[in-house]
Amino acid sequence: MSPPMSPMKPPKGFAPMSCCWSTETMQKWLPFLGWLPDYTWYALKMDFIAGISVGLTVIPQALAYAEVAGLPPQYGLYSAFMGCFVYFFLGTSRDVTLGPTAIMSLLVSFYTFHEPAYAVLLAFLTGCIQLGMGFLRLGLLLDFISCPVIKGFTSAAAIIIGFGQIKNLLGLQHIPRQFFLQVYYTFHNIGETRVGDAVLGLVCMVLLLVLKLMRDHVPPVHPEMPTGVRLSHGLVWTATTARNALVVSFAALVAYSFQVTGYQPFVLTGKTPEGLPDAHIPPFSVTTANGTISFTEMVQGMGAGLVVVPLMGLLESIAVAKSFASQNNYRINSNQELLALGFTNILGSLFSSYPVTGSFGRTAVNAQSGVCTPAGGLMTGALVLLSLDYLTSLFYYIPKSALAAVIIMAVVPLFDTKIVKTLWRVKRLDLLPLCVTFLLCFWEVQYGILAGTLVSVLILLHSVARPKIQVSEGPMLVLQPASGLHFPAIETLREALLSRALETSPPRSVALDCTHICSIDYTVVLGLGELLEDFHKRGATLALIGLQVPVLRVLLSADLKGVLYFCTLEEAVFENLVLSAEKYLKQEPGTQPYNGSEDSVPEHKIALLKA
């Protein structure tokens, strides 16, 4: 009987398939696997409450934001549920809720010509771009959009969105959507204001403001409080948290009461299709009365929107996620957030969604409701789907003035009234990209963002090309660039060295303090080589001190002639004195060149060298 065969050994470097899909890898790509095994009944209760609270907020907001996007109201609801389900599986923040927002709705209105087909295709393409950026880890592109640019854009957007709702608040008709024309025709047609819409809209704004103030000043509930007090706190908290739904329901009830009497003083939302549309691929062409618009023509029509919408969506969502992660002491994975947002927009487009992103206002409601995991979004998504199935007949009676009040109160916090004062105090130059972005966004959003980003980059490049150089006097002149040394800055360094060292009489030796220089390029190496030659011709010394390892490695590789580098300034000063002594000895007749010992140096020079 032959002996049993020994098990085959895997070849060197072979990794079993299970290693490729380890628990850690699975949790990285599907974060819900990390928290779901430890899910508790308490977390379920808190997520249920938070999901209901966010759902009561998102339904009226979705109807209102569809108006901002220039789309029928049902498209707001179509856009409000997919992010809830996708984020359950892929999200890394327990607080974030994805859905329609004021900013994204404004951008959609700019780039989709108020056509649902364009909006749905934009959602699909936006998701593809965001997904690609997530896989390629290109989130770093967002780092070039500075805070002043973001503040300028959001403040301008708040004014554009808010003023755009004045026509609905006053019941005005046939007002164009271009901002400057909108301002002109709103004031021109102010005499056509419908009293009913104006009164109801103002009442709704006052109610929303009062409920928000109540929400901000409700004291926290303590377990030792009597049951009746805790119950009253709970009722106040519920009413103030769901204030949008409460006010819109109140307005709809008022409108229905007038409808029953046969007199309707309000402009109503009108009929909303019932149910969720069938899943279908996004429209890659559109048939119109004038013929068929091809995919290429649609993409060309959306133009800069294919860059602006994905980037601003990522920026808004990541900013919201990081803000609440910082507040609640946990960390998020930015690239995973990009994937979650990309998949949300792609899958949402199959159900006629327009582009969505993270909502700051609803995320705040989610966090304040005590949400524990992304599972709260499941209840929000379910509530939106139920409203599409059973409440669309009631949406008919919602006055547009009430939705306008919801939008205006939602965008007011976007206008940062303190940013100008803050930047004036911190760094006045940052006011330039802020103002450029703010002003140009009223013309075209993409021009405002692009111009503001360009100004910010130019300010950054100016600081790189013209670094501040600190100068210290002593045995040697010490120059220290306050920041890195890159190729645009070599001319600034040359001018400083020429004016302070080589053009003086006699020329002075210089120690260049490289403590703050972490990398150099070939242009800098060439510039340093030319400076070394200039110093050598004038009989002076240029010494480099405090070199970091990467910089020293580059200089050694370049094989510069005559380069002197030292760890400390004291070593550079001593070497400079030695070199000065050598020159002195060469000039005195009858003396021997310095060979490194004190015997070859006159006694009156030894004290100088030791000093």
XYZ file of C-alpha atoms in Angstrom:
611
model
C 0.000 0.000 0.000
C 1.462 3.289 -1.055
C 1.943 5.952 1.600
C -0.616 8.729 1.707
C 0.175 11.744 -0.408
C 1.266 14.834 1.483
C -0.956 17.879 1.013
C 0.122 20.161 -1.826
C 1.835 23.318 -0.636
C 0.690 26.528 -2.243
C 3.315 28.310 -4.321
C 5.235 31.135 -2.749
C 3.310 34.408 -2.746
C -0.040 32.653 -3.169
C -2.884 34.107 -1.059
C -6.052 32.078 -0.471
C -9.306 33.542 -1.797
C -10.565 34.000 1.765
C -7.792 36.509 2.448
C -9.030 38.685 -0.390
C -12.461 38.864 1.220
C -11.548 38.962 4.892
C -13.931 40.351 7.466
C -11.966 43.601 7.572
C -12.159 43.991 3.787
C -15.866 43.256 3.747
C -16.502 45.802 6.503
C -14.460 48.376 4.585
C -16.638 48.049 1.479
C -19.895 47.345 3.349
C -19.656 49.303 6.619
C -23.028 48.057 7.892
C -21.377 44.653 8.544
C -19.339 46.347 11.260
C -22.236 47.631 13.393
C -25.139 45.337 12.482
C -23.991 42.300 14.573
C -24.000 44.514 17.701
C -27.337 46.180 16.944
C -29.523 46.566 20.067
C -33.191 47.164 20.844
C -32.289 50.584 22.215
C -30.585 51.506 18.925
C -33.663 50.248 17.045
C -35.935 52.478 19.128
C -33.769 55.575 18.668
C -33.288 54.935 14.931
C -37.065 54.517 14.543
C -37.731 57.872 16.234
C -35.006 59.622 14.219
C -36.211 58.081 10.958
C -39.774 59.271 11.541
C -38.536 62.759 12.475
C -36.408 63.069 9.334
C -39.220 61.636 7.206
C -41.670 64.267 8.437
C -39.053 66.875 7.521
C -38.029 65.563 4.110
C -41.511 65.073 2.605
C -42.540 68.753 2.581
C -38.963 69.811 1.770
C -38.809 67.433 -1.199
C -42.012 68.890 -2.633
C -40.611 72.390 -2.146
C -37.138 71.668 -3.541
C -38.660 70.222 -6.725
C -40.062 73.713 -7.301
C -36.563 75.169 -6.877
C -35.256 72.641 -9.416
C -37.989 73.690 -11.855
C -39.509 70.189 -11.851
C -42.957 68.786 -10.979
C -43.339 68.153 -7.210
C -43.257 64.346 -7.432
C -39.628 64.466 -8.593
C -38.638 65.772 -5.182
C -40.132 62.654 -3.593
C -38.573 60.393 -6.235
C -35.214 61.849 -5.155
C -35.796 61.508 -1.425
C -35.818 57.761 -0.722
C -32.977 55.997 -2.581
C -30.232 57.638 -0.529
C -31.842 56.345 2.662
C -31.517 52.726 1.539
C -28.099 52.945 -0.158
C -26.553 54.779 2.783
C -27.678 51.990 5.121
C -25.241 49.644 3.350
C -22.415 51.969 2.272
C -22.410 55.001 4.613
C -19.837 55.550 7.350
C -21.679 58.298 9.267
C -24.611 57.501 11.524
C -26.016 61.012 11.163
C -25.929 61.831 7.436
C -29.101 61.700 5.332
C -28.905 61.875 1.546
C -31.631 63.517 -0.500
C -32.633 66.691 -2.348
C -31.175 69.924 -0.997
C -31.624 73.594 -1.782
C -28.146 73.947 -3.306
C -28.409 70.898 -5.567
C -31.920 71.850 -6.619
C -30.672 75.289 -7.632
C -27.856 73.750 -9.697
C -30.288 71.337 -11.348
C -32.505 74.259 -12.357
C -29.509 75.945 -14.016
C -28.329 72.984 -16.078
C -31.416 70.940 -16.993
C -33.696 73.550 -18.597
C -36.502 72.462 -16.211
C -36.821 69.227 -18.187
C -37.210 66.014 -16.122
C -35.335 63.937 -18.727
C -32.262 66.165 -18.439
C -32.457 66.090 -14.620
C -32.611 62.286 -14.488
C -29.735 61.913 -16.956
C -27.725 64.450 -14.955
C -28.282 62.320 -11.827
C -26.981 59.224 -13.635
C -23.896 60.959 -15.047
C -23.240 62.703 -11.731
C -23.291 59.342 -9.967
C -20.900 57.821 -12.522
C -18.450 60.704 -12.076
C -18.669 60.549 -8.287
C -18.227 56.789 -8.328
C -15.173 57.106 -10.544
C -13.706 59.754 -8.243
C -14.287 57.459 -5.279
C -12.528 54.489 -6.889
C -9.649 56.686 -8.101
C -9.459 58.506 -4.755
C -9.789 61.909 -6.391
C -11.496 63.519 -3.433
C -8.356 65.639 -3.078
C -9.723 67.851 -5.882
C -12.178 69.237 -3.350
C -9.262 70.567 -1.308
C -8.692 73.253 -3.951
C -12.098 74.795 -3.231
C -11.376 77.029 -0.274
C -13.733 77.954 2.538
C -14.219 81.581 1.315
C -15.309 80.202 -2.090
C -17.795 77.843 -0.429
C -19.155 80.601 1.786
C -19.469 82.976 -1.153
C -21.336 80.361 -3.188
C -23.711 79.284 -0.419
C -24.501 82.874 0.551
C -25.260 83.796 -3.071
C -27.301 80.609 -3.460
C -29.322 81.478 -0.359
C -30.264 84.854 -1.893
C -31.007 83.350 -5.332
C -33.158 80.555 -3.884
C -34.877 82.763 -1.335
C -35.687 85.552 -3.758
C -36.799 82.970 -6.307
C -39.593 81.970 -3.915
C -40.934 85.493 -3.488
C -43.106 84.998 -6.568
C -44.753 81.942 -4.980
C -45.005 83.677 -1.632
C -46.920 86.548 -3.249
C -48.805 84.455 -5.808
C -47.187 86.176 -8.808
C -47.355 84.487 -12.221
C -45.083 84.416 -15.299
C -41.881 85.442 -13.509
C -38.686 84.331 -15.374
C -36.094 82.255 -13.541
C -32.957 84.210 -14.488
C -32.036 86.073 -11.298
C -31.749 89.650 -12.593
C -34.873 89.323 -14.723
C -36.584 87.758 -11.751
C -35.758 90.755 -9.566
C -36.975 93.171 -12.227
C -40.285 91.422 -12.969
C -41.026 90.686 -9.315
C -40.942 94.385 -8.462
C -42.591 95.290 -11.763
C -45.534 92.957 -11.064
C -45.763 93.596 -7.330
C -49.180 95.145 -7.845
C -50.534 91.742 -8.934
C -49.873 90.220 -5.515
C -52.565 87.769 -4.395
C -53.549 88.765 -0.866
C -54.476 85.234 0.153
C -51.087 83.771 -0.848
C -49.166 86.657 0.715
C -50.989 86.412 4.053
C -50.765 82.624 4.236
C -47.097 82.638 3.237
C -46.174 85.199 5.898
C -48.183 83.327 8.536
C -46.361 80.101 7.648
C -42.975 81.841 7.914
C -43.872 83.236 11.345
C -45.051 79.805 12.530
C -41.869 78.147 11.277
C -39.736 80.776 13.010
C -41.630 80.438 16.314
C -41.412 76.633 16.233
C -37.693 76.785 15.440
C -37.057 79.136 18.365
C -39.059 76.820 20.615
C -36.994 73.872 19.377
C -33.757 75.708 20.168
C -34.889 76.588 23.686
C -36.547 73.351 24.799
C -34.630 72.208 27.913
C -33.297 68.640 27.874
C -35.428 65.915 29.446
C -34.081 64.360 32.643
C -35.169 60.923 33.939
C -36.060 62.392 37.342
C -38.691 64.675 35.814
C -42.361 63.768 36.474
C -44.057 61.713 33.758
C -46.388 64.559 32.820
C -43.492 66.972 32.320
C -41.588 64.470 30.218
C -44.694 63.833 28.117
C -45.219 67.543 27.498
C -41.539 67.909 26.563
C -41.933 65.024 24.129
C -44.967 66.621 22.479
C -43.215 69.991 22.134
C -40.100 68.324 20.758
C -42.133 66.350 18.197
C -44.104 69.401 17.064
C -41.039 71.607 16.714
C -38.925 68.936 15.008
C -41.661 68.155 12.466
C -42.508 71.842 12.047
C -42.285 71.738 8.237
C -44.847 68.934 8.013
C -47.011 70.596 10.660
C -47.103 73.988 8.930
C -47.634 72.531 5.451
C -50.472 70.356 6.783
C -52.032 73.415 8.423
C -51.826 75.366 5.140
C -53.283 72.443 3.172
C -56.177 72.220 5.639
C -56.873 75.935 5.243
C -56.793 75.602 1.449
C -59.112 72.571 1.556
C -61.550 74.492 3.754
C -61.761 77.240 1.139
C -62.074 74.639 -1.639
C -65.143 73.183 0.050
C -66.794 76.600 0.083
C -66.162 76.993 -3.653
C -63.660 79.853 -3.323
C -59.897 79.327 -3.587
C -57.685 82.337 -2.757
C -54.411 80.337 -3.062
C -52.267 78.948 -5.862
C -52.159 75.200 -5.174
C -49.527 72.574 -5.919
C -52.007 70.640 -8.035
C -52.232 67.011 -9.007
C -49.284 64.779 -8.106
C -48.995 61.351 -9.782
C -49.589 58.498 -7.370
C -47.025 55.815 -6.645
C -43.417 55.216 -7.614
C -42.524 55.179 -11.320
C -41.369 51.894 -12.821
C -37.624 51.341 -12.827
C -36.084 52.192 -16.187
C -32.731 53.281 -17.528
C -32.165 57.064 -17.712
C -33.220 58.742 -20.960
C -30.213 58.924 -23.293
C -32.252 60.801 -25.893
C -35.387 62.938 -25.876
C -38.061 63.150 -28.529
C -39.587 66.596 -28.979
C -41.906 68.216 -31.483
C -38.835 69.410 -33.392
C -37.191 65.980 -33.547
C -34.961 63.781 -31.388
C -32.276 65.239 -29.155
C -29.344 62.811 -29.024
C -27.287 61.868 -25.988
C -24.364 63.951 -27.249
C -26.573 67.015 -27.631
C -28.013 66.516 -24.137
C -24.521 66.306 -22.645
C -23.438 69.408 -24.547
C -26.540 71.202 -23.289
C -25.714 70.410 -19.667
C -22.151 71.640 -20.270
C -20.334 72.748 -17.118
C -23.055 71.134 -15.004
C -21.289 67.791 -15.459
C -18.383 69.233 -13.475
C -20.103 71.634 -11.098
C -22.921 69.331 -9.934
C -20.747 66.282 -9.036
C -18.119 68.417 -7.288
C -20.600 70.495 -5.306
C -22.535 67.357 -4.388
C -19.372 65.747 -3.054
C -18.324 68.920 -1.292
C -21.658 69.379 0.463
C -21.968 65.729 1.479
C -18.386 65.357 2.767
C -18.611 68.665 4.638
C -21.810 67.548 6.384
C -20.363 64.129 7.250
C -17.113 65.552 8.627
C -18.922 68.233 10.623
C -21.166 65.798 12.491
C -18.419 63.182 12.863
C -16.326 65.835 14.598
C -19.203 66.885 16.849
C -20.058 63.309 17.865
C -16.504 61.927 18.156
C -16.302 59.334 15.399
C -14.504 59.107 12.070
C -15.744 58.726 8.522
C -14.130 57.312 5.388
C -14.262 60.057 2.772
C -13.733 57.750 -0.204
C -16.460 55.427 1.049
C -18.767 58.439 1.298
C -18.011 59.197 -2.361
C -18.997 55.655 -3.300
C -22.229 55.887 -1.289
C -23.170 59.168 -2.961
C -22.244 57.874 -6.432
C -24.319 54.704 -6.061
C -27.227 56.738 -4.700
C -27.339 58.997 -7.745
C -26.934 56.111 -10.207
C -29.618 53.924 -8.617
C -31.855 56.930 -7.945
C -31.787 57.856 -11.635
C -33.460 54.503 -12.374
C -36.475 55.840 -10.444
C -36.494 59.354 -11.949
C -34.409 61.037 -9.251
C -32.447 64.215 -9.850
C -28.974 64.657 -8.263
C -28.906 64.519 -4.456
C -26.348 65.032 -1.713
C -26.056 65.207 2.071
C -28.522 67.575 3.718
C -27.191 69.654 6.598
C -30.629 70.536 7.970
C -32.036 66.992 7.950
C -28.744 65.577 9.227
C -29.049 67.970 12.169
C -32.593 66.688 12.826
C -31.269 63.124 12.625
C -28.477 63.802 15.130
C -30.712 65.732 17.525
C -33.223 62.867 17.446
C -30.608 60.537 18.927
C -29.964 58.348 15.876
C -27.543 55.487 16.587
C -26.862 53.969 13.152
C -27.645 54.556 9.459
C -30.632 52.227 9.969
C -32.692 55.315 10.783
C -32.684 56.036 7.052
C -34.713 52.889 6.377
C -37.678 54.373 8.222
C -37.260 57.694 6.414
C -37.188 55.979 3.031
C -40.221 53.854 3.909
C -42.139 56.957 4.985
C -41.392 58.668 1.658
C -42.575 55.609 -0.275
C -45.768 55.454 1.797
C -46.432 59.119 1.077
C -46.088 58.435 -2.657
C -48.613 55.610 -2.402
C -51.208 57.111 -0.069
C -50.764 60.878 0.362
C -50.374 62.255 -3.159
C -54.084 63.102 -3.342
C -53.602 65.358 -0.307
C -50.611 67.118 -1.869
C -53.051 68.713 -4.345
C -54.226 71.163 -1.665
C -50.796 72.328 -0.495
C -50.494 76.065 -1.322
C -47.325 77.039 -3.133
C -46.929 79.943 -0.727
C -46.575 77.458 2.154
C -43.856 75.543 0.307
C -42.159 78.868 -0.482
C -42.145 79.660 3.250
C -40.522 76.268 3.957
C -37.788 76.933 1.386
C -37.072 80.477 2.530
C -36.749 79.440 6.164
C -34.530 76.508 5.132
C -32.050 78.636 3.157
C -31.765 81.552 5.594
C -29.035 79.768 7.635
C -27.000 79.308 4.441
C -26.313 83.044 4.356
C -23.341 83.533 6.673
C -23.589 87.044 8.094
C -20.402 86.722 10.166
C -17.962 85.504 7.517
C -16.926 88.983 6.303
C -16.132 90.157 9.825
C -14.261 86.937 10.561
C -12.128 87.111 7.412
C -11.416 90.809 7.988
C -10.050 89.888 11.395
C -8.192 86.714 10.382
C -6.912 87.321 6.819
C -8.285 90.159 4.725
C -6.918 88.777 1.468
C -9.424 85.891 1.729
C -12.204 88.434 1.217
C -11.184 88.603 -2.448
C -12.241 85.029 -3.460
C -15.303 85.377 -1.225
C -16.504 88.541 -3.003
C -15.593 87.301 -6.492
C -17.534 84.071 -5.961
C -20.496 85.796 -4.337
C -20.916 88.400 -7.069
C -20.328 86.183 -10.109
C -22.705 83.483 -8.856
C -25.567 85.898 -9.554
C -24.494 85.850 -13.200
C -23.691 82.137 -13.606
C -22.969 79.689 -10.784
C -20.144 77.918 -12.619
C -18.405 81.224 -13.337
C -18.623 82.219 -9.692
C -17.171 78.940 -8.414
C -14.505 78.800 -11.130
C -13.430 82.429 -10.679
C -13.361 82.148 -6.881
C -11.318 78.945 -7.027
C -8.942 80.539 -9.541
C -8.423 83.565 -7.274
C -7.779 81.257 -4.296
C -5.225 79.257 -6.304
C -3.518 82.479 -7.455
C -3.257 83.634 -3.842
C -1.774 80.246 -2.957
C 0.679 80.402 -5.868
C 1.702 83.931 -4.917
C 2.663 82.727 -1.445
C 4.655 79.895 -3.051
C 6.361 82.158 -5.609
C 7.061 84.996 -3.179
C 7.762 83.377 0.204
C 8.597 85.601 3.129
C 12.299 85.474 3.934
C 13.449 86.210 7.481
C 16.846 87.922 7.744
C 19.073 87.769 10.832
C 22.340 89.626 11.380
C 25.351 88.055 13.069
C 28.809 86.697 12.226
C 27.080 85.556 9.029
C 23.984 86.896 7.360
C 21.228 84.304 7.923
C 18.308 84.043 5.473
C 15.427 81.713 6.305
C 12.544 81.167 3.860
C 9.381 81.061 5.973
C 7.853 78.327 3.779
C 8.944 75.774 1.196
C 11.256 76.546 -1.705
C 9.795 75.694 -5.115
C 10.791 76.744 -8.629
C 8.712 79.981 -8.755
C 10.485 81.184 -5.596
C 14.089 80.875 -6.764
C 14.104 84.373 -8.295
C 12.833 85.870 -5.029
C 15.650 84.107 -3.167
C 18.211 85.295 -5.741
C 17.082 88.909 -5.415
C 17.272 88.734 -1.614
C 20.795 87.274 -1.691
C 22.054 89.729 -4.286
C 20.671 92.817 -2.552
C 21.756 91.866 0.971
C 25.004 89.992 0.403
C 26.674 90.225 -3.017
C 25.904 93.834 -3.899
C 27.277 95.142 -0.588
C 30.884 96.167 -0.089
C 32.577 93.971 0.869
C 30.390 90.979 -0.116
C 29.013 89.075 2.869
C 28.876 85.342 3.480
C 25.387 83.898 3.960
C 23.900 80.952 5.809
C 20.693 79.793 4.144
C 18.503 78.200 6.826
C 16.615 75.350 5.119
C 14.705 74.171 8.190
C 11.300 74.821 6.592
C 12.218 73.389 3.187
C 11.019 69.798 2.851
C 11.501 69.336 -0.905
C 13.138 71.029 -3.881
C 12.903 70.551 -7.629
C 15.381 70.658 -10.493
C 14.851 74.371 -11.163
C 15.760 75.161 -7.540
C 18.878 72.984 -7.825
C 20.009 74.904 -10.919
C 19.312 78.212 -9.172
C 21.353 77.197 -6.124
C 24.194 76.124 -8.412
C 24.241 79.543 -10.079
C 24.168 81.286 -6.697
C 27.088 79.190 -5.454
C 29.098 80.274 -8.502
C 28.193 83.934 -7.923
C 29.295 83.742 -4.275
C 32.540 81.991 -5.244
C 33.377 84.664 -7.835
C 32.818 87.428 -5.264
C 34.941 85.674 -2.643
C 32.030 84.973 -0.276
C 30.480 81.800 1.107
C 26.938 80.435 0.743
C 26.321 77.711 3.335
C 23.186 75.601 3.697
C 22.086 74.634 7.207
C 19.310 72.500 8.640
C 18.835 70.408 5.495
C 16.149 67.729 5.692
C 17.020 64.279 4.361
C 14.975 64.483 1.106
C 16.526 67.845 0.247
C 20.051 66.654 1.065
C 19.507 63.554 -1.088
C 18.505 65.715 -4.078
C 21.515 68.009 -3.650
C 23.922 65.068 -3.418
C 22.373 63.522 -6.532
C 22.806 66.812 -8.401
C 26.554 66.839 -7.549
C 26.724 70.613 -7.101
C 30.236 72.011 -6.954
C 31.281 73.957 -3.905
C 28.127 73.317 -1.900
C 28.607 73.588 1.868
C 25.992 72.178 4.222
C 25.981 71.989 8.005
C 23.679 70.795 10.736
C 23.819 74.006 12.783
C 24.534 77.675 12.315
C 27.520 77.449 14.679
C 29.244 74.955 12.389
C 28.653 77.202 9.390
C 30.053 80.251 11.224
C 33.164 78.327 12.288
C 33.797 77.054 8.765
C 33.358 80.564 7.402
C 35.956 81.859 9.855
C 38.334 79.100 8.804
C 37.908 79.952 5.155
C 38.406 83.632 5.942
C 41.624 82.783 7.753
C 42.883 80.773 4.790
C 42.292 83.693 2.473
C 44.075 86.003 4.895
C 47.071 83.698 5.145
C 47.326 83.359 1.373
C 47.453 87.124 1.105
C 50.293 87.512 3.745
C 53.786 86.859 2.341
C 55.843 84.169 4.054
C 52.962 82.174 5.489
C 52.008 78.584 4.684
C 48.508 77.569 3.594
C 46.289 76.347 6.348
C 46.530 72.537 6.639
C 44.101 71.935 9.492
C 46.555 72.371 12.428
C 47.113 75.366 14.618
C 50.856 75.345 13.770
C 50.217 76.845 10.343
C 48.151 79.752 11.706
C 49.690 82.806 13.373
C 48.920 83.112 17.085
C 46.866 86.273 16.624
C 44.550 84.255 14.294
C 44.131 81.245 16.577
C 42.083 83.245 19.079
C 39.803 84.372 16.249
C 39.258 80.788 15.054
C 38.568 79.510 18.586
C 36.108 82.326 19.200
